[in-house]
Coordinates of C-alpha atoms in Angstrom, one line a residue:
M1468 CA 0.0 0.0 0.0
P1469 CA 1.5 3.4 -1.0
E1470 CA 2.0 5.9 1.8
A1471 CA -0.5 8.7 2.0
E1472 CA 0.9 12.1 0.8
W1473 CA 0.3 14.9 3.3
N1474 CA 0.7 18.6 2.5
D1475 CA -0.2 21.6 4.7
E1476 CA -3.8 21.7 3.3
R1477 CA -4.5 18.0 3.6
T1478 CA -3.0 18.0 7.1
R1479 CA -5.3 20.9 8.2
I1480 CA -8.4 19.2 6.7
V1481 CA -7.7 15.8 8.4
C1482 CA -7.0 17.5 11.7
E1483 CA -10.3 19.3 11.5
L1484 CA -12.1 16.0 10.7
F1485 CA -10.4 14.2 13.6
V1486 CA -11.5 17.0 16.0
E1487 CA -15.0 16.7 14.7
Q1488 CA -15.2 13.0 15.4
V1489 CA -13.7 13.4 18.9
Q1490 CA -16.3 15.9 19.8
A1491 CA -19.0 13.5 18.3
G1492 CA -17.9 10.9 20.9
N1493 CA -16.1 8.5 18.5
R1494 CA -12.9 8.3 20.5
P1495 CA -13.6 5.7 23.2
N1496 CA -10.0 5.4 24.3
T1497 CA -6.7 6.4 22.6
H1498 CA -7.9 6.2 19.0
L1499 CA -11.1 6.7 17.0
N1500 CA -13.5 3.8 16.7
N1501 CA -14.4 2.3 13.3
T1502 CA -17.3 4.7 12.9
G1503 CA -15.0 7.7 13.4
Y1504 CA -12.5 6.5 10.8
R1505 CA -15.2 5.8 8.3
N1506 CA -16.6 9.3 8.8
V1507 CA -13.2 10.9 8.4
A1508 CA -12.4 8.9 5.3
A1509 CA -15.7 9.8 3.6
K1510 CA -15.5 13.6 4.4
F1511 CA -11.9 13.7 3.5
Q1512 CA -12.7 12.2 0.1
Q1513 CA -15.4 14.8 -0.4
R1514 CA -13.1 17.7 0.3
T1515 CA -9.9 16.4 -1.4
Q1516 CA -11.1 13.8 -3.9
L1517 CA -8.7 11.3 -2.2
L1518 CA -9.8 8.1 -0.6
Y1519 CA -7.5 7.1 2.3
T1520 CA -7.8 3.8 4.2
K1521 CA -8.3 3.4 7.9
L1522 CA -4.7 2.3 8.3
Q1523 CA -3.4 5.5 6.5
L1524 CA -5.6 7.7 8.7
K1525 CA -4.6 5.8 11.9
N1526 CA -0.9 6.3 11.0
K1527 CA -1.6 10.1 10.7
W1528 CA -3.4 10.1 14.0
D1529 CA -0.4 8.4 15.7
K1530 CA 2.0 10.9 14.1
F1531 CA -0.1 13.8 15.5
K1532 CA -0.1 12.2 18.9
S1533 CA 3.7 11.7 18.9
D1534 CA 4.3 15.3 17.9
Y1535 CA 1.9 16.6 20.6
I1536 CA 3.6 14.5 23.3
T1537 CA 7.0 15.6 22.2
W1538 CA 6.0 19.2 22.1
K1539 CA 4.5 19.0 25.7
K1540 CA 7.7 17.5 27.0
L1541 CA 9.8 20.1 25.2
L1542 CA 7.9 22.9 26.9
V1543 CA 8.9 21.4 30.2
V1544 CA 12.5 20.9 29.2
G1545 CA 12.9 24.4 27.8
S1546 CA 11.2 26.3 30.6
G1547 CA 13.4 29.2 31.5
L1548 CA 14.7 29.8 28.0
P1549 CA 13.8 32.9 26.1
W1550 CA 10.8 32.6 23.7
D1551 CA 10.9 33.5 20.0
A1552 CA 7.4 34.9 19.5
A1553 CA 7.9 35.1 15.7
K1554 CA 8.7 31.4 15.3
G1555 CA 6.6 30.2 18.2
T1556 CA 9.4 28.2 19.8
F1557 CA 12.4 28.6 22.1
A1558 CA 15.3 30.8 21.2
A1559 CA 18.2 28.5 21.8
N1560 CA 21.5 27.8 20.2
D1561 CA 22.5 24.8 18.1
E1562 CA 24.2 23.0 21.0
W1563 CA 21.1 23.1 23.1
W1564 CA 18.9 21.7 20.3
K1565 CA 21.4 19.0 19.5
K1566 CA 21.6 17.9 23.2
T1567 CA 17.8 18.1 23.7
N1568 CA 17.1 16.0 20.5
K1569 CA 19.3 13.2 21.9
E1570 CA 17.4 13.2 25.1
L1571 CA 14.0 13.8 23.5
P1572 CA 14.0 12.4 20.0
G1573 CA 12.0 14.5 17.6
A1574 CA 12.5 17.7 19.4
R1575 CA 14.7 19.2 16.7
K1576 CA 11.7 19.5 14.3
F1577 CA 10.4 22.4 16.5
R1578 CA 13.6 24.4 16.2
N1579 CA 12.3 26.8 13.5
H1580 CA 8.5 26.7 14.3
G1581 CA 6.2 25.5 17.1
L1582 CA 3.6 22.8 17.0
Q1583 CA 1.2 23.4 14.1
H1584 CA -2.6 23.0 14.8
E1585 CA -1.9 23.0 18.6
D1586 CA -5.4 24.0 19.5
K1587 CA -6.9 21.1 17.6
L1588 CA -4.3 18.6 18.8
K1589 CA -5.1 19.7 22.4
I1590 CA -8.7 18.6 21.8
M1591 CA -7.6 15.3 20.3
F1592 CA -5.0 14.3 22.9
D1593 CA -5.0 16.4 26.0
Y1594 CA -7.6 14.2 27.7
I1595 CA -5.5 11.1 27.0
T1596 CA -2.2 12.6 28.3
S1597 CA -3.8 14.3 31.3
N1598 CA -5.5 11.1 32.6
G1599 CA -2.5 8.9 32.5
V1600 CA -3.4 6.8 29.4
D1601 CA -0.4 5.0 28.1
P1602 CA 0.5 6.7 24.8
S1603 CA 2.2 3.5 23.5
P1604 CA 0.7 1.6 20.7
P1605 CA -2.2 -0.8 21.6
A1606 CA -1.6 -4.5 22.1
P1607 CA -1.8 -6.8 19.0
E1608 CA -5.3 -7.9 18.1
S1609 CA -6.5 -11.4 18.8
P1610 CA -6.2 -14.1 16.0
K1611 CA -8.2 -13.2 13.0
N1612 CA -11.4 -15.0 12.0
G1613 CA -11.3 -17.0 15.2
V1614 CA -8.4 -19.3 14.0
D1615 CA -6.2 -20.8 16.6
H1616 CA -2.6 -20.3 15.6
S1617 CA -1.1 -22.1 18.6
P1618 CA 1.6 -24.8 17.9
H1619 CA -0.9 -27.6 18.8
A1620 CA -3.5 -26.3 16.4
A1621 CA -1.0 -26.2 13.6
N1622 CA -0.4 -29.9 14.0
G1623 CA -4.1 -30.7 14.2
L1624 CA -3.9 -31.4 18.0
P1625 CA -6.2 -29.8 20.6
S1626 CA -4.9 -26.7 22.2
P1627 CA -5.7 -27.2 25.9
A1628 CA -2.7 -28.5 27.8
D1629 CA -4.9 -30.7 30.1
S1630 CA -6.6 -32.7 27.3
P1631 CA -5.5 -36.3 26.8
M1632 CA -3.1 -36.9 24.0
N1633 CA -4.6 -39.0 21.2
G1634 CA -7.1 -40.4 23.6
V1635 CA -4.5 -42.5 25.5
D1636 CA -4.8 -42.9 29.2
H1637 CA -1.4 -42.4 30.8
L1638 CA -2.1 -43.9 34.2
P1639 CA 0.9 -45.7 35.8
L1640 CA 1.0 -49.5 35.3
S1641 CA 1.4 -52.0 38.0
A1642 CA 3.7 -55.0 37.9
N1643 CA 1.3 -57.2 35.9
G1644 CA 0.8 -54.6 33.2
L1645 CA -2.6 -53.4 34.4
P1646 CA -3.4 -49.8 35.4
S1647 CA -2.6 -49.4 39.1
A1648 CA -5.2 -48.0 41.5
P1649 CA -5.2 -44.3 42.2
D1650 CA -3.8 -44.8 45.7
S1651 CA -1.2 -47.4 44.7
P1652 CA 2.5 -46.6 44.6
M1653 CA 3.9 -45.3 41.3
N1654 CA 6.7 -47.9 41.2
G1655 CA 4.6 -50.7 39.8
M1656 CA 4.3 -52.5 43.2
D1657 CA 0.7 -53.1 44.4
N1658 CA 0.4 -53.1 48.2
S1659 CA -3.3 -53.7 48.4
P1660 CA -4.6 -56.6 50.7
Q1661 CA -5.5 -58.7 47.6
A1662 CA -2.0 -58.2 46.2
T1663 CA -0.4 -59.8 49.3
H1664 CA -2.1 -63.1 48.4
G1665 CA -0.9 -62.9 44.8
L1666 CA -4.2 -61.5 43.5
P1667 CA -4.7 -58.4 41.4
Y1668 CA -6.1 -55.3 42.9
T1669 CA -9.8 -54.8 42.6
Q1670 CA -11.7 -51.7 43.4
E1671 CA -15.1 -51.4 44.9
I1672 CA -17.6 -51.3 42.1
P1673 CA -21.0 -49.5 42.0
M1674 CA -24.0 -51.8 42.3
N1675 CA -27.2 -50.6 40.7
G1676 CA -26.1 -46.9 40.7
V1677 CA -25.2 -47.0 44.4
N1678 CA -22.4 -44.8 45.6
L1679 CA -19.7 -47.0 47.2
D1680 CA -17.6 -44.5 49.0
G1681 CA -19.7 -44.3 52.1
S1682 CA -21.6 -41.2 51.1
D1683 CA -24.5 -40.4 48.8
N1684 CA -25.0 -37.7 46.3
T1685 CA -27.5 -35.8 48.4
A1686 CA -27.0 -34.4 51.9
E1687 CA -30.5 -35.4 52.9
D1688 CA -29.7 -39.1 52.8
N1689 CA -27.2 -39.0 55.6
D1690 CA -30.0 -39.6 58.1
D1691 CA -31.2 -42.8 56.4
D1692 CA -30.5 -46.3 57.6
T1693 CA -27.7 -48.1 55.8
H1694 CA -26.8 -51.7 55.8
Q1695 CA -23.7 -53.6 54.5
E1696 CA -23.6 -56.9 52.8
P1697 CA -20.8 -58.9 51.1
V1698 CA -20.9 -59.1 47.3
F1699 CA -18.7 -61.7 45.5
Q1700 CA -17.0 -61.2 42.2
Y1701 CA -14.9 -63.6 40.2
T1702 CA -11.5 -62.3 39.2
P1703 CA -10.2 -63.3 35.7
S1704 CA -6.9 -64.7 37.1
R1705 CA -7.7 -67.1 39.9
R1706 CA -11.5 -67.8 39.6
K1707 CA -11.9 -67.2 43.3
K1708 CA -14.6 -65.2 45.0
L1709 CA -13.3 -62.0 46.5
P1710 CA -15.6 -60.2 49.0
I1711 CA -16.2 -56.6 48.0
R1712 CA -17.9 -54.5 50.6
V1713 CA -20.8 -52.6 49.2
I1714 CA -22.7 -50.0 51.1
A1715 CA -26.3 -49.8 49.9
T1716 CA -28.2 -46.8 50.9
K1717 CA -31.8 -46.0 50.6
R1718 CA -32.5 -42.9 48.5
K1719 CA -35.1 -40.4 49.5
K1720 CA -36.4 -38.3 46.7
K1721 CA -37.8 -34.8 47.2
S1722 CA -41.3 -34.3 46.1
K1723 CA -42.0 -31.9 43.2
T1724 CA -43.9 -29.6 45.5
E1725 CA -41.0 -29.2 47.9
T1726 CA -38.6 -28.5 45.0
A1727 CA -40.9 -25.9 43.6
L1728 CA -41.2 -24.1 46.9
L1729 CA -37.4 -24.1 47.3
M1730 CA -37.0 -22.6 43.9
Q1731 CA -39.6 -20.0 44.6
S1732 CA -37.8 -19.0 47.8
H1733 CA -34.5 -18.6 45.9
L1734 CA -36.1 -16.5 43.2
S1735 CA -37.8 -14.2 45.8
R1736 CA -34.5 -13.7 47.5
I1737 CA -32.8 -12.8 44.2
A1738 CA -35.6 -10.3 43.4
E1739 CA -35.2 -8.7 46.8
L1740 CA -31.5 -8.2 46.4
A1741 CA -31.9 -6.8 42.9
Q1742 CA -34.4 -4.3 44.2
K1743 CA -32.1 -3.2 47.1
A1744 CA -29.2 -2.7 44.6
Q1745 CA -31.5 -0.6 42.3
D1746 CA -32.6 1.6 45.3
T1747 CA -29.0 2.2 46.3
F1748 CA -28.0 3.2 42.8
E1749 CA -30.9 5.6 42.5
K1750 CA -30.1 7.2 45.8
F1751 CA -26.5 7.7 44.9
S1752 CA -27.4 9.1 41.5
S1753 CA -29.8 11.6 43.0
Q1754 CA -27.2 12.8 45.5
A1755 CA -24.6 13.1 42.7
D1756 CA -26.9 15.2 40.5
S1757 CA -27.8 17.5 43.3
Q1758 CA -24.2 18.6 44.0
P1759 CA -22.8 21.2 41.6
W1760 CA -19.6 20.3 39.8
P1761 CA -16.5 22.3 40.8
S1762 CA -15.6 24.7 38.0
I1763 CA -12.1 25.1 36.6
Q1764 CA -12.0 28.8 37.7
D1765 CA -12.8 27.8 41.3
V1766 CA -10.2 25.1 41.5
M1767 CA -7.5 27.3 39.8
T1768 CA -8.1 29.9 42.5
L1769 CA -7.3 27.3 45.2
V1770 CA -4.2 26.4 43.2
R1771 CA -2.9 29.9 43.4
E1772 CA -3.8 30.2 47.1
C1773 CA -1.9 27.0 48.0
G1774 CA 1.3 28.6 46.6
A1775 CA 1.4 27.4 43.0
R1776 CA 2.3 30.7 41.3
S1777 CA 1.8 31.2 37.6
G1778 CA 4.7 29.8 35.6
S1779 CA 5.7 27.2 38.2
N1780 CA 5.7 23.5 37.6
E1781 CA 2.8 23.1 40.0
H1782 CA 0.7 25.7 38.2
F1783 CA 1.5 24.1 34.9
I1784 CA 0.4 20.6 35.9
A1785 CA -2.7 22.0 37.4
T1786 CA -3.7 23.5 34.0
E1787 CA -3.4 20.1 32.5
L1788 CA -5.1 18.1 35.2
F1789 CA -8.1 20.2 36.0
V1790 CA -9.6 19.9 32.6
S1791 CA -10.9 16.7 34.0
R1792 CA -13.8 16.9 36.5
E1793 CA -12.5 13.8 38.4
Q1794 CA -9.2 15.5 39.0
R1795 CA -10.9 18.6 40.3
E1796 CA -13.0 16.6 42.7
M1797 CA -9.9 14.8 44.0
F1798 CA -8.1 18.1 44.5
L1799 CA -11.0 19.5 46.6
T1800 CA -10.9 16.5 49.0
M1801 CA -7.6 17.8 50.4
E1802 CA -8.1 20.0 53.4
T1803 CA -4.9 22.1 53.7
A1804 CA -3.1 24.3 51.2
E1805 CA 0.2 22.5 51.9
E1806 CA -1.4 19.1 51.1
R1807 CA -2.7 20.5 47.8
F1808 CA 0.6 22.0 46.9
Q1809 CA 2.5 18.8 47.6
W1810 CA -0.1 16.8 45.6
L1811 CA 0.5 19.0 42.6
R1812 CA 4.2 18.7 42.9
R1813 CA 4.0 14.9 43.0
K1814 CA 1.7 14.8 40.0
Y1815 CA 4.3 16.9 38.0
I1816 CA 7.2 14.6 39.0
V1817 CA 5.3 11.4 38.2
K1818 CA 4.2 12.6 34.7
Y1819 CA 7.3 14.4 33.5
L1820 CA 10.4 13.7 35.6
S1821 CA 9.8 10.0 36.3
S1822 CA 9.0 9.0 32.8
T1823 CA 11.6 10.9 30.8
S1824 CA 14.3 11.6 33.4
L1825 CA 14.2 15.2 32.1
G1826 CA 13.8 18.3 34.1
P1827 CA 13.9 22.1 33.6
R1828 CA 17.4 23.2 32.6

């Protein structure tokens, strides 16, 4: 697929279309959804007579995001340097740009001009970067068309590791070549009472659907009377009768009426719990709607009052964070000015200094 060609006019148009889809709610996470890309492609074709694919548009989106993140970090790195208003970037010498480009790849492109379409890119990506979303590419998609590409599937074998191989039972064998009992040793020696007389191991077998392990399938049967009687079985080797202890229990079946009443009781309990959950949710929603949201202006007033003067790192991170209502609400939970100031400082360190190991020069 040939690469898309982007000039200044096409870049401006696609940027406007991206912003339009973001404001329409077609950016669920870090990228547009399929509806957003389709709308951008259709409107871009109407305005330029060029039909670009989703992949070509996504590559342009990623390029915009990379430039925006680099520019935001460059503003932090270059804080304190003189500003060239004509170029819209820092007025620094060649040595500074060379050094900064090594530490922040891609910074050199802003040497002669600032970030183009910054107002539109802010709408596209500021929410993503301000809320801690990882700007790295998304994880690879799952196998296409539901095809299992695991090594087992490639050879026609089942994928689960616990499935039997080729239908073969791999239980350990006893000395006579027969499968040993579950509780017998793994070395081929059978230490069961029958084995001491030279007879093969025999397990208790179910008689007429009766459970032979001393318990029944239902807890209600534990109160019933039980009786034991010897049952004889011929072994294929010695033709001798071996006593096998069988515990026969009398089953007690529940009536249909009792079962129906029990099910009705469970359903009533489930309905009661669901109603309580709904009442709690409605109560919480009504309380949340009755409380006014803190405005950006109110929160920024508290920012200045806590000591974050304009131009400081704390004031800068506040302008990014408090676009989000959740961040404003979190800031208001702090009771003292010192606590708010330290919280802003840590936010700045976590976002810029910890991730890039870069700080103001």
